[in-house]
Each structure stands twice: as structure tokens, then as C-alpha cells.
Short mmCIF file of N, CA and C in Angstrom, two decimals:
data_model
loop_
_atom_site.label_atom_id
_atom_site.label_comp_id
_atom_site.label_asym_id
_atom_site.label_seq_id
_atom_site.Cartn_x
_atom_site.Cartn_y
_atom_site.Cartn_z
N UNK A 285 0.98 -1.08 0.06
CA UNK A 285 -0.16 -0.08 0.16
C UNK A 285 0.82 1.01 -0.01
N UNK A 286 0.45 2.30 -0.61
CA UNK A 286 1.37 3.28 -0.73
C UNK A 286 0.95 4.66 0.18
N UNK A 287 2.02 5.71 0.17
CA UNK A 287 1.30 6.56 1.14
C UNK A 287 0.16 7.33 0.59
N UNK A 288 -0.06 8.39 1.11
CA UNK A 288 -1.74 9.18 0.74
C UNK A 288 -1.13 9.58 -0.40
N UNK A 289 -2.24 9.99 -0.91
CA UNK A 289 -2.14 10.60 -2.35
C UNK A 289 -3.37 11.55 -2.62
N UNK A 290 -2.77 12.82 -3.74
CA UNK A 290 -3.75 13.77 -3.70
C UNK A 290 -4.78 13.54 -5.03
N UNK A 291 -6.00 13.49 -5.22
CA UNK A 291 -6.75 13.81 -6.16
C UNK A 291 -7.62 15.05 -6.19
N UNK A 292 -7.48 15.50 -7.04
CA UNK A 292 -8.21 16.80 -7.04
C UNK A 292 -7.87 17.74 -5.79
N UNK A 293 -8.92 18.15 -4.97
CA UNK A 293 -8.77 18.78 -4.08
C UNK A 293 -8.81 17.85 -2.39
N UNK A 294 -9.24 16.69 -2.94
CA UNK A 294 -9.49 15.61 -2.14
C UNK A 294 -7.98 14.67 -1.73
N UNK A 295 -8.00 14.53 -0.10
CA UNK A 295 -7.05 13.34 0.22
C UNK A 295 -7.12 12.39 0.34
N UNK A 296 -6.84 11.20 -0.29
CA UNK A 296 -6.91 9.63 -0.18
C UNK A 296 -6.55 9.24 0.93
N UNK A 297 -6.89 8.05 2.04
CA UNK A 297 -6.28 7.60 3.16
C UNK A 297 -5.23 6.94 2.76
N UNK A 298 -4.27 6.68 3.80
CA UNK A 298 -3.13 5.98 3.69
C UNK A 298 -3.21 4.37 3.12
N UNK A 299 -4.54 3.79 3.47
CA UNK A 299 -4.23 2.74 3.16
C UNK A 299 -4.84 2.36 1.69
N UNK A 300 -5.24 3.15 0.56
CA UNK A 300 -5.43 3.47 -0.68
C UNK A 300 -4.25 2.98 -1.23
N UNK A 301 -4.56 2.42 -2.21
CA UNK A 301 -3.58 2.12 -3.05
C UNK A 301 -3.00 3.07 -3.94
N UNK A 302 -1.43 3.11 -4.11
CA UNK A 302 -0.67 3.95 -4.82
C UNK A 302 -1.28 4.15 -6.24
N UNK A 303 -1.91 5.27 -6.60
CA UNK A 303 -2.29 5.86 -7.78
C UNK A 303 -1.99 6.91 -8.70
N UNK A 304 -0.68 7.65 -7.94
CA UNK A 304 -0.41 8.92 -8.21
C UNK A 304 0.06 8.68 -9.64
N UNK A 305 0.49 7.51 -10.29
CA UNK A 305 1.02 7.39 -11.58
C UNK A 305 0.18 7.37 -12.61
N UNK A 306 -1.56 7.90 -12.12
CA UNK A 306 -2.17 7.93 -13.42
C UNK A 306 -2.46 9.31 -13.84
N UNK A 307 -3.06 9.68 -15.03
CA UNK A 307 -3.46 10.68 -15.62
C UNK A 307 -4.71 11.10 -15.09
N UNK A 308 -5.68 10.07 -14.83
CA UNK A 308 -7.07 10.10 -15.08
C UNK A 308 -7.69 9.97 -13.45
N UNK A 309 -8.50 11.26 -13.35
CA UNK A 309 -8.80 11.43 -12.30
C UNK A 309 -10.48 11.33 -12.09
N UNK A 310 -11.15 10.97 -11.31
CA UNK A 310 -12.72 10.78 -11.40
C UNK A 310 -12.76 11.70 -10.12
N UNK A 311 -13.93 12.66 -10.72
CA UNK A 311 -14.69 13.67 -9.90
C UNK A 311 -16.07 12.66 -9.17
N UNK A 312 -15.61 12.55 -7.93
CA UNK A 312 -16.69 12.21 -6.87
C UNK A 312 -17.96 13.11 -6.41
N UNK A 313 -19.08 13.07 -6.51
CA UNK A 313 -20.10 14.35 -5.86
C UNK A 313 -21.14 13.74 -5.48
N UNK A 314 -21.73 14.19 -4.49
CA UNK A 314 -22.96 13.90 -3.99
C UNK A 314 -24.13 15.16 -3.92
N UNK A 315 -25.34 14.80 -4.32
CA UNK A 315 -26.36 15.97 -4.26
C UNK A 315 -26.60 15.55 -2.70
N UNK A 316 -26.53 14.77 -1.72
CA UNK A 316 -26.58 15.55 -0.13
C UNK A 316 -25.49 16.37 0.36
N UNK A 317 -24.58 16.41 0.36
CA UNK A 317 -23.35 17.20 0.82
C UNK A 317 -22.24 17.74 -0.08
N UNK A 318 -21.29 18.95 0.08
CA UNK A 318 -20.47 19.46 -0.83
C UNK A 318 -19.00 18.73 -0.13
N UNK A 319 -18.17 18.87 -1.53
CA UNK A 319 -16.43 18.65 -1.05
C UNK A 319 -16.59 19.40 0.25
N UNK A 320 -15.71 19.00 1.47
CA UNK A 320 -15.33 19.54 2.94
C UNK A 320 -16.60 19.97 3.33
N UNK A 321 -17.69 19.60 3.32
CA UNK A 321 -18.88 19.73 3.94
C UNK A 321 -19.29 18.97 4.92
N UNK A 322 -20.51 19.17 5.59
CA UNK A 322 -20.67 18.39 6.78
C UNK A 322 -22.11 17.09 6.11
N UNK A 323 -21.78 15.78 6.32
CA UNK A 323 -22.65 14.74 5.80
C UNK A 323 -23.94 15.14 6.73
N UNK A 324 -25.01 15.27 6.34
CA UNK A 324 -26.32 15.49 7.09
C UNK A 324 -26.45 14.36 7.74
N UNK A 325 -27.31 14.24 8.65
CA UNK A 325 -27.89 13.21 9.90
C UNK A 325 -28.23 12.32 9.45
N UNK A 326 -29.18 12.17 8.20
CA UNK A 326 -29.64 11.02 7.44
C UNK A 326 -28.83 9.84 6.96
N UNK A 327 -27.97 10.41 7.10
CA UNK A 327 -26.72 9.01 6.23
C UNK A 327 -25.99 8.69 7.29
N UNK A 328 -26.32 9.06 8.76
CA UNK A 328 -25.37 8.66 9.74
C UNK A 328 -26.07 7.71 10.88
N UNK A 329 -25.69 7.08 11.63
CA UNK A 329 -25.95 6.44 13.10
C UNK A 329 -27.46 7.32 13.79
N UNK A 330 -27.27 8.42 13.31
CA UNK A 330 -28.20 9.58 14.45
C UNK A 330 -29.40 9.60 13.58
N UNK A 331 -29.51 9.39 12.20
CA UNK A 331 -30.63 9.03 11.64
C UNK A 331 -31.05 8.02 10.97
N UNK A 332 -31.40 7.82 9.67
CA UNK A 332 -31.90 7.11 9.12
C UNK A 332 -30.66 5.47 8.57
N UNK A 333 -29.40 6.30 8.80
CA UNK A 333 -28.46 5.17 8.41
C UNK A 333 -28.15 4.69 7.22
N UNK A 334 -28.83 5.40 6.00
CA UNK A 334 -29.02 4.90 4.95
C UNK A 334 -27.44 5.25 4.08
N UNK A 335 -26.85 4.90 2.77
CA UNK A 335 -26.13 5.21 2.26
C UNK A 335 -26.25 6.31 1.26
N UNK A 336 -25.68 7.34 1.00
CA UNK A 336 -25.98 8.89 0.42
C UNK A 336 -25.85 8.81 -0.59
N UNK A 337 -26.66 9.24 -2.07
CA UNK A 337 -26.61 9.58 -3.14
C UNK A 337 -25.32 9.94 -3.61
N UNK A 338 -24.55 9.14 -4.59
CA UNK A 338 -23.00 9.43 -5.04
C UNK A 338 -22.75 9.00 -6.44
N UNK A 339 -22.33 10.29 -7.04
CA UNK A 339 -21.82 9.98 -8.88
C UNK A 339 -20.65 10.29 -9.08
N UNK A 340 -20.08 10.03 -10.16
CA UNK A 340 -18.96 10.23 -10.44
C UNK A 340 -18.77 10.08 -12.11
N UNK A 341 -17.83 10.96 -12.45
CA UNK A 341 -17.74 11.48 -13.72
C UNK A 341 -15.78 11.52 -13.89
N UNK A 342 -15.80 11.17 -15.23
CA UNK A 342 -14.47 11.44 -15.66
C UNK A 342 -13.46 10.33 -15.76
N UNK A 343 -14.33 9.04 -15.96
CA UNK A 343 -13.47 7.85 -15.97
C UNK A 343 -13.25 7.71 -17.19
N UNK A 344 -11.96 7.22 -17.69
CA UNK A 344 -11.82 6.59 -19.03
C UNK A 344 -12.45 5.51 -19.75
N UNK A 345 -12.62 5.45 -20.77
CA UNK A 345 -13.72 4.79 -21.89
C UNK A 345 -13.28 3.09 -21.60
N UNK A 346 -12.02 2.76 -21.13
CA UNK A 346 -11.86 1.61 -21.00
C UNK A 346 -12.66 1.10 -19.36
N UNK A 347 -12.87 1.80 -18.54
CA UNK A 347 -13.63 1.79 -17.44
C UNK A 347 -15.13 0.50 -17.89
N UNK A 348 -14.92 -0.49 -16.72
CA UNK A 348 -16.22 -0.96 -17.24
C UNK A 348 -16.48 -1.41 -16.29
N UNK A 349 -16.32 -1.25 -14.93
CA UNK A 349 -16.25 -1.49 -13.19
C UNK A 349 -15.88 -0.64 -12.94
N UNK A 350 -16.40 -0.31 -11.53
CA UNK A 350 -15.65 0.70 -10.41
C UNK A 350 -15.95 -0.02 -8.68
N UNK A 351 -15.25 0.43 -7.72
CA UNK A 351 -15.48 -0.23 -6.72
C UNK A 351 -15.43 1.07 -5.47
N UNK A 352 -15.78 0.91 -4.38
CA UNK A 352 -16.02 2.27 -3.51
C UNK A 352 -15.51 1.77 -2.37
N UNK A 353 -15.01 2.68 -1.70
CA UNK A 353 -14.54 2.47 -0.48
C UNK A 353 -14.90 3.98 0.21
N UNK A 354 -15.36 3.55 1.31
CA UNK A 354 -15.89 5.08 2.21
C UNK A 354 -15.01 4.31 3.90
N UNK A 355 -14.08 5.53 4.18
CA UNK A 355 -13.61 4.70 5.54
C UNK A 355 -13.27 6.65 6.13
N UNK A 356 -12.73 6.16 7.13
CA UNK A 356 -12.79 7.14 8.48
C UNK A 356 -11.07 7.44 8.59
N UNK A 357 -10.27 8.09 8.16
CA UNK A 357 -9.16 8.38 8.19
C UNK A 357 -8.75 9.34 9.76
N UNK A 358 -9.59 9.40 10.27
CA UNK A 358 -9.52 9.90 12.06
C UNK A 358 -9.55 8.80 12.60
N UNK A 359 -10.44 7.74 12.62
CA UNK A 359 -10.39 6.70 13.28
C UNK A 359 -9.99 5.45 12.78
N UNK A 360 -8.35 5.65 12.20
CA UNK A 360 -7.75 4.74 11.64
C UNK A 360 -7.58 3.94 10.54
N UNK A 361 -9.04 4.60 10.03
CA UNK A 361 -9.31 3.74 8.25
C UNK A 361 -10.72 2.89 8.70
N UNK A 362 -11.24 3.09 9.77
CA UNK A 362 -12.40 2.36 9.88
C UNK A 362 -13.36 2.51 8.64
N UNK A 363 -13.41 1.22 8.24
CA UNK A 363 -14.63 1.49 6.98
C UNK A 363 -15.70 1.22 7.53
N UNK A 364 -16.45 1.78 6.63
CA UNK A 364 -18.23 2.09 6.65
C UNK A 364 -18.45 1.32 5.77
N UNK A 365 -17.75 1.36 4.25
CA UNK A 365 -18.45 0.87 3.14
C UNK A 365 -18.01 0.57 2.01
N UNK A 366 -17.81 -0.86 1.71
CA UNK A 366 -16.76 -0.99 0.18
C UNK A 366 -17.91 -1.89 -0.46
N UNK A 367 -17.95 -1.63 -2.23
CA UNK A 367 -18.54 -1.85 -2.88
C UNK A 367 -17.71 -2.45 -4.33
N UNK A 368 -17.92 -3.76 -4.77
CA UNK A 368 -17.23 -3.91 -5.89
C UNK A 368 -18.02 -4.00 -6.88
N UNK A 369 -17.30 -4.12 -8.23
CA UNK A 369 -18.22 -4.37 -9.50
C UNK A 369 -19.70 -3.69 -9.51
N UNK A 370 -19.45 -2.43 -9.55
CA UNK A 370 -20.50 -1.13 -9.59
C UNK A 370 -20.51 -1.22 -11.41
N UNK A 371 -21.49 -1.04 -12.07
CA UNK A 371 -21.25 -0.88 -13.17
C UNK A 371 -22.03 0.46 -14.16
N UNK A 372 -22.49 1.34 -12.90
CA UNK A 372 -23.16 2.60 -13.68
C UNK A 372 -22.18 3.83 -12.71
N UNK A 373 -22.30 4.83 -12.90
CA UNK A 373 -21.70 5.79 -12.61
C UNK A 373 -22.52 6.92 -11.76
N UNK A 374 -23.32 5.87 -11.17
CA UNK A 374 -23.99 6.87 -9.53
C UNK A 374 -24.78 5.66 -8.80
N UNK A 375 -24.81 6.01 -7.67
CA UNK A 375 -25.48 5.23 -6.60
C UNK A 375 -26.57 6.12 -6.08
N UNK A 376 -27.73 5.26 -6.20
CA UNK A 376 -29.06 6.50 -5.53
C UNK A 376 -28.84 6.27 -3.83
N UNK A 377 -29.44 6.94 -3.04
CA UNK A 377 -29.47 6.88 -1.65
C UNK A 377 -30.17 5.59 -1.09
N UNK A 378 -29.30 5.12 -0.51
CA UNK A 378 -30.05 3.53 0.30
C UNK A 378 -29.61 2.47 -1.06
N UNK A 379 -28.30 2.63 -2.19
CA UNK A 379 -28.02 1.86 -3.02
C UNK A 379 -27.43 0.96 -2.20
N UNK A 380 -28.42 -0.62 -3.16
CA UNK A 380 -27.57 -1.98 -3.03
C UNK A 380 -26.87 -2.66 -4.07
N UNK A 381 -26.87 -1.69 -5.03
CA UNK A 381 -25.82 -2.46 -5.94
C UNK A 381 -24.51 -2.78 -5.97
N UNK A 382 -23.87 -4.04 -7.07
CA UNK A 382 -22.68 -4.34 -6.86
C UNK A 382 -22.73 -5.11 -6.00
N UNK A 383 -21.45 -5.68 -5.49
CA UNK A 383 -21.22 -6.91 -4.86
C UNK A 383 -20.52 -5.90 -3.30
N UNK A 384 -21.20 -6.65 -2.29
CA UNK A 384 -21.02 -5.54 -0.99
C UNK A 384 -20.24 -6.42 -0.28
N UNK A 385 -19.39 -5.69 0.21
CA UNK A 385 -18.35 -6.01 1.35
C UNK A 385 -18.77 -5.63 2.84
N UNK A 386 -17.68 -6.11 3.56
CA UNK A 386 -18.12 -6.05 5.19
C UNK A 386 -17.39 -5.15 5.60
N UNK A 387 -18.08 -4.04 6.18
CA UNK A 387 -17.59 -2.98 7.23
C UNK A 387 -16.92 -3.34 8.61
N UNK A 388 -16.21 -1.96 8.93
CA UNK A 388 -15.63 -2.57 10.49
C UNK A 388 -16.77 -2.64 11.38
N UNK A 389 -18.06 -2.44 11.18
CA UNK A 389 -18.74 -2.80 12.26
C UNK A 389 -19.20 -4.06 11.95
N UNK A 390 -18.84 -5.01 11.27
CA UNK A 390 -19.07 -6.40 11.18
C UNK A 390 -20.22 -6.73 10.07
N UNK A 391 -20.52 -6.03 9.40
CA UNK A 391 -21.86 -6.05 8.63
C UNK A 391 -21.71 -5.60 7.21
N UNK A 392 -21.98 -6.47 6.25
CA UNK A 392 -21.98 -6.40 4.63
C UNK A 392 -22.94 -4.91 4.68
N UNK A 393 -22.25 -4.23 3.73
CA UNK A 393 -22.95 -3.23 3.27
C UNK A 393 -22.73 -1.85 4.24
N UNK A 394 -23.54 -0.80 3.91
CA UNK A 394 -23.48 0.62 4.42
C UNK A 394 -23.35 0.62 5.94
N UNK A 395 -22.60 1.31 6.64
CA UNK A 395 -22.92 1.37 8.09
C UNK A 395 -22.13 3.14 8.21
N UNK A 396 -23.31 4.48 8.47
CA UNK A 396 -23.05 5.26 8.59
C UNK A 396 -22.05 5.80 9.62
N UNK A 397 -21.76 7.15 9.31
CA UNK A 397 -20.60 7.69 10.31
C UNK A 397 -20.95 7.69 11.80
N UNK A 398 -20.38 7.66 13.10
CA UNK A 398 -21.06 7.39 14.23
C UNK A 398 -19.76 7.78 14.85
N UNK A 399 -18.87 8.66 15.11
CA UNK A 399 -17.82 9.38 15.58
C UNK A 399 -18.03 8.77 17.48
N UNK A 400 -16.87 8.48 18.15
CA UNK A 400 -17.95 8.61 19.62
C UNK A 400 -17.21 9.54 20.01
N UNK A 401 -16.83 10.58 19.60
CA UNK A 401 -16.36 12.02 19.99
C UNK A 401 -15.74 12.96 18.78
N UNK A 402 -16.15 14.16 18.97
CA UNK A 402 -15.52 15.06 17.69
C UNK A 402 -16.10 14.86 16.66
N UNK A 403 -15.45 15.54 15.58
CA UNK A 403 -15.71 15.70 14.01
C UNK A 403 -14.59 14.69 13.50
N UNK A 404 -15.22 13.73 12.89
CA UNK A 404 -14.46 12.78 11.99
C UNK A 404 -14.91 13.29 10.35
N UNK A 405 -13.50 13.02 9.72
CA UNK A 405 -13.75 12.79 8.16
C UNK A 405 -14.12 11.72 7.71
N UNK A 406 -15.10 11.56 6.11
CA UNK A 406 -15.25 10.28 5.76
C UNK A 406 -15.00 10.80 4.77
N UNK A 407 -14.20 9.87 3.92
CA UNK A 407 -13.45 9.88 2.60
C UNK A 407 -14.09 8.30 1.52
N UNK A 408 -15.02 8.85 0.50
CA UNK A 408 -15.61 8.06 -0.25
C UNK A 408 -14.50 8.11 -1.36
N UNK A 409 -13.99 7.09 -1.85
CA UNK A 409 -12.94 6.76 -2.91
C UNK A 409 -13.65 5.79 -4.01
N UNK A 410 -13.82 6.08 -4.99
CA UNK A 410 -14.22 5.28 -6.35
C UNK A 410 -12.89 5.12 -7.02
N UNK A 411 -12.88 3.71 -7.74
CA UNK A 411 -11.91 3.24 -8.40
C UNK A 411 -12.59 2.97 -9.74
N UNK A 412 -11.76 3.29 -11.18
CA UNK A 412 -12.20 2.83 -12.27
C UNK A 412 -11.59 1.61 -12.69
N UNK A 413 -11.78 0.25 -12.92
CA UNK A 413 -11.43 -0.53 -13.36
C UNK A 413 -11.57 -1.34 -14.71
N UNK A 414 -10.99 -1.92 -15.47
CA UNK A 414 -11.00 -2.42 -16.92
C UNK A 414 -12.31 -3.53 -16.91
N UNK A 415 -12.41 -4.18 -15.56
CA UNK A 415 -13.24 -5.43 -15.55
C UNK A 415 -13.62 -5.56 -14.39
N UNK A 416 -14.61 -6.28 -14.07
CA UNK A 416 -15.20 -6.42 -13.07
C UNK A 416 -14.15 -7.40 -11.94
N UNK A 417 -14.33 -7.10 -10.68
CA UNK A 417 -12.97 -7.35 -9.85
C UNK A 417 -13.29 -9.17 -9.32
N UNK A 418 -14.85 -9.47 -9.15
CA UNK A 418 -15.50 -10.72 -8.71
C UNK A 418 -15.23 -11.15 -7.66
N UNK A 419 -15.08 -10.22 -6.47
CA UNK A 419 -15.05 -10.41 -5.30
C UNK A 419 -16.37 -10.95 -4.82
N UNK A 420 -16.00 -12.20 -4.05
CA UNK A 420 -17.05 -12.72 -3.65
C UNK A 420 -18.05 -11.86 -2.08
N UNK A 421 -18.93 -11.91 -2.00
CA UNK A 421 -20.01 -10.95 -0.87
C UNK A 421 -19.40 -11.01 0.37
N UNK A 422 -19.00 -9.69 1.14
CA UNK A 422 -18.65 -9.95 2.61
C UNK A 422 -16.90 -9.59 2.51
N UNK A 423 -16.22 -9.21 1.06
CA UNK A 423 -15.16 -8.97 1.09
C UNK A 423 -14.51 -7.82 1.85
N UNK A 424 -13.27 -7.98 2.07
CA UNK A 424 -12.92 -6.68 3.11
C UNK A 424 -12.48 -5.55 2.03
N UNK A 425 -12.16 -4.53 3.13
CA UNK A 425 -11.76 -3.30 1.96
C UNK A 425 -9.95 -3.50 1.55
N UNK A 426 -9.55 -3.87 2.84
CA UNK A 426 -8.14 -4.69 2.16
C UNK A 426 -7.98 -5.18 1.28
N UNK A 427 -8.91 -6.33 1.00
CA UNK A 427 -9.08 -7.39 -0.05
C UNK A 427 -9.70 -6.68 -1.42
N UNK A 428 -10.21 -5.70 -1.04
CA UNK A 428 -10.67 -4.78 -2.44
C UNK A 428 -9.60 -3.84 -2.83
N UNK A 429 -8.89 -3.57 -2.02
CA UNK A 429 -7.63 -2.55 -2.37
C UNK A 429 -6.69 -3.26 -3.12
N UNK A 430 -6.54 -4.68 -2.40
CA UNK A 430 -5.45 -5.26 -3.18
C UNK A 430 -6.00 -6.05 -4.34
N UNK A 431 -6.91 -6.43 -4.57
CA UNK A 431 -7.76 -6.55 -6.13
C UNK A 431 -7.18 -5.56 -6.89
N UNK A 432 -7.77 -3.97 -6.52
CA UNK A 432 -7.98 -3.17 -7.73
C UNK A 432 -6.07 -2.36 -7.95
N UNK A 433 -5.43 -2.59 -6.99
CA UNK A 433 -4.21 -2.57 -6.82
C UNK A 433 -3.37 -2.10 -8.13
N UNK A 434 -3.32 -3.00 -9.10
CA UNK A 434 -2.61 -3.37 -10.35
C UNK A 434 -3.64 -3.14 -11.57
N UNK A 435 -5.04 -2.84 -10.94
CA UNK A 435 -6.10 -2.72 -12.31
C UNK A 435 -6.47 -1.14 -12.15
N UNK A 436 -6.42 -0.62 -11.26
CA UNK A 436 -6.80 0.99 -11.72
C UNK A 436 -6.57 1.83 -12.69
N UNK A 437 -7.63 2.08 -13.37
CA UNK A 437 -7.35 3.17 -14.90
C UNK A 437 -7.54 4.63 -14.23
N UNK A 438 -8.64 4.85 -13.18
CA UNK A 438 -8.51 5.93 -12.25
C UNK A 438 -9.57 6.02 -11.30
N UNK A 439 -8.97 6.84 -10.48
CA UNK A 439 -9.62 7.00 -9.30
C UNK A 439 -10.21 8.40 -8.71
N UNK A 440 -10.54 8.69 -7.54
CA UNK A 440 -11.00 10.32 -7.43
C UNK A 440 -11.95 10.04 -5.88
N UNK A 441 -12.07 11.01 -5.25
CA UNK A 441 -12.63 10.89 -3.70
C UNK A 441 -13.43 12.11 -3.78
N UNK A 442 -14.27 12.04 -2.47
CA UNK A 442 -15.10 13.20 -1.94
C UNK A 442 -15.03 12.77 -0.37
N UNK A 443 -14.62 13.91 0.21
CA UNK A 443 -14.05 13.81 1.33
C UNK A 443 -15.10 14.78 2.46
N UNK A 444 -16.11 14.30 3.10
CA UNK A 444 -17.13 15.17 4.31
C UNK A 444 -16.82 15.05 5.35
N UNK A 445 -17.21 15.98 6.54
CA UNK A 445 -17.15 15.19 8.01
C UNK A 445 -18.31 14.74 8.01
N UNK A 446 -18.39 14.63 9.70
CA UNK A 446 -19.69 14.78 10.60
C UNK A 446 -19.30 14.75 12.28
N UNK A 447 -20.24 15.27 12.94
CA UNK A 447 -20.15 15.19 14.48
C UNK A 447 -21.12 14.82 14.92
N UNK A 448 -21.21 14.39 15.70
CA UNK A 448 -22.51 13.95 16.69
C UNK A 448 -23.28 14.91 17.00
N UNK A 449 -24.22 15.28 17.45
CA UNK A 449 -25.54 16.16 17.83
C UNK A 449 -25.22 17.60 17.59
N UNK A 450 -24.87 17.86 16.40
CA UNK A 450 -24.53 19.22 15.23
C UNK A 450 -25.95 19.37 14.62
#
């Protein structure tokens, strides 16, 4: 695993594979919050705990699948969401597309922000790959990162924060 990498104005987590050699950067956005903004409580343990809507653009023509990892770099990379083999460039709120991986809560699928104290940052990293990864449901984020490491065509991230009680 490489060191942290800058994508547009976003910083990936240290656990993200080294992708600085790539020319292509994916732009990741959400209709629910902006880069550097606050994640609404709806998408956290204090609300409905459903995944937020996400979309991405700028993937190269050869991209046939996408993978996503959402983690908390302020909690040593605590994984909230891992999804492989996505075939579209957007996920609706509460999405269940793709192959779901196990989060750090011990469940498959999304587990929203629920920081024990203070404000934490959450990084949604999207990887474009030339073909589906073929991971079995319940894979770990580390397994996903290892699977994409030599296959990344482009990547990008969106970072937002959450503090309980605000």
C-alpha cells in the first residue's frame, strides 16, 4: 500500500493503493453534501443510516466497473462501506448495487458515520477498473484494495465530515 495521494482537492487515506502514476482522475460528488462539507444526519447512525447518493464522472473509456470504499481516516481507516463491481456512475440513496463488502461494524453494506467524539472526516474513494473484480460478498476493504491495486485506470474521492449532536 502506498502513501496518501492527492486527487483534485481531496486526500485519499493512507490505506488507498498508490495511484499517483495515473493521468485520469474521477470527480466524485453527492447531491446530499459538498466536498469538505458536513454529512447530513440522515446518512449517519443518528438518522436513517442509509447510504448517501453519489455520482462520479471522468472515468476513461476503458472503465467497465467501479469499486468504492468509504472510510474514516480519523479512526485509523475504520471502514464504513465497501462495494465492488459497480457498473454505473451513480448510486442512489440507500443503494444496494454491486457486490457488498464487510464494513468495520462487522456487517455487509453501508454503516454510516457514528464518531464516538469530535468531528471525523469520511472519504468516499471510487476506483475505475477495466473489468469486474469478481470478489465474493463479504470481502474486506483490504481485499478490495489489493484487487484493484494493479488494475486502477482512474480514481477520485469526496471527503466530508460529521460530528454527532450538531
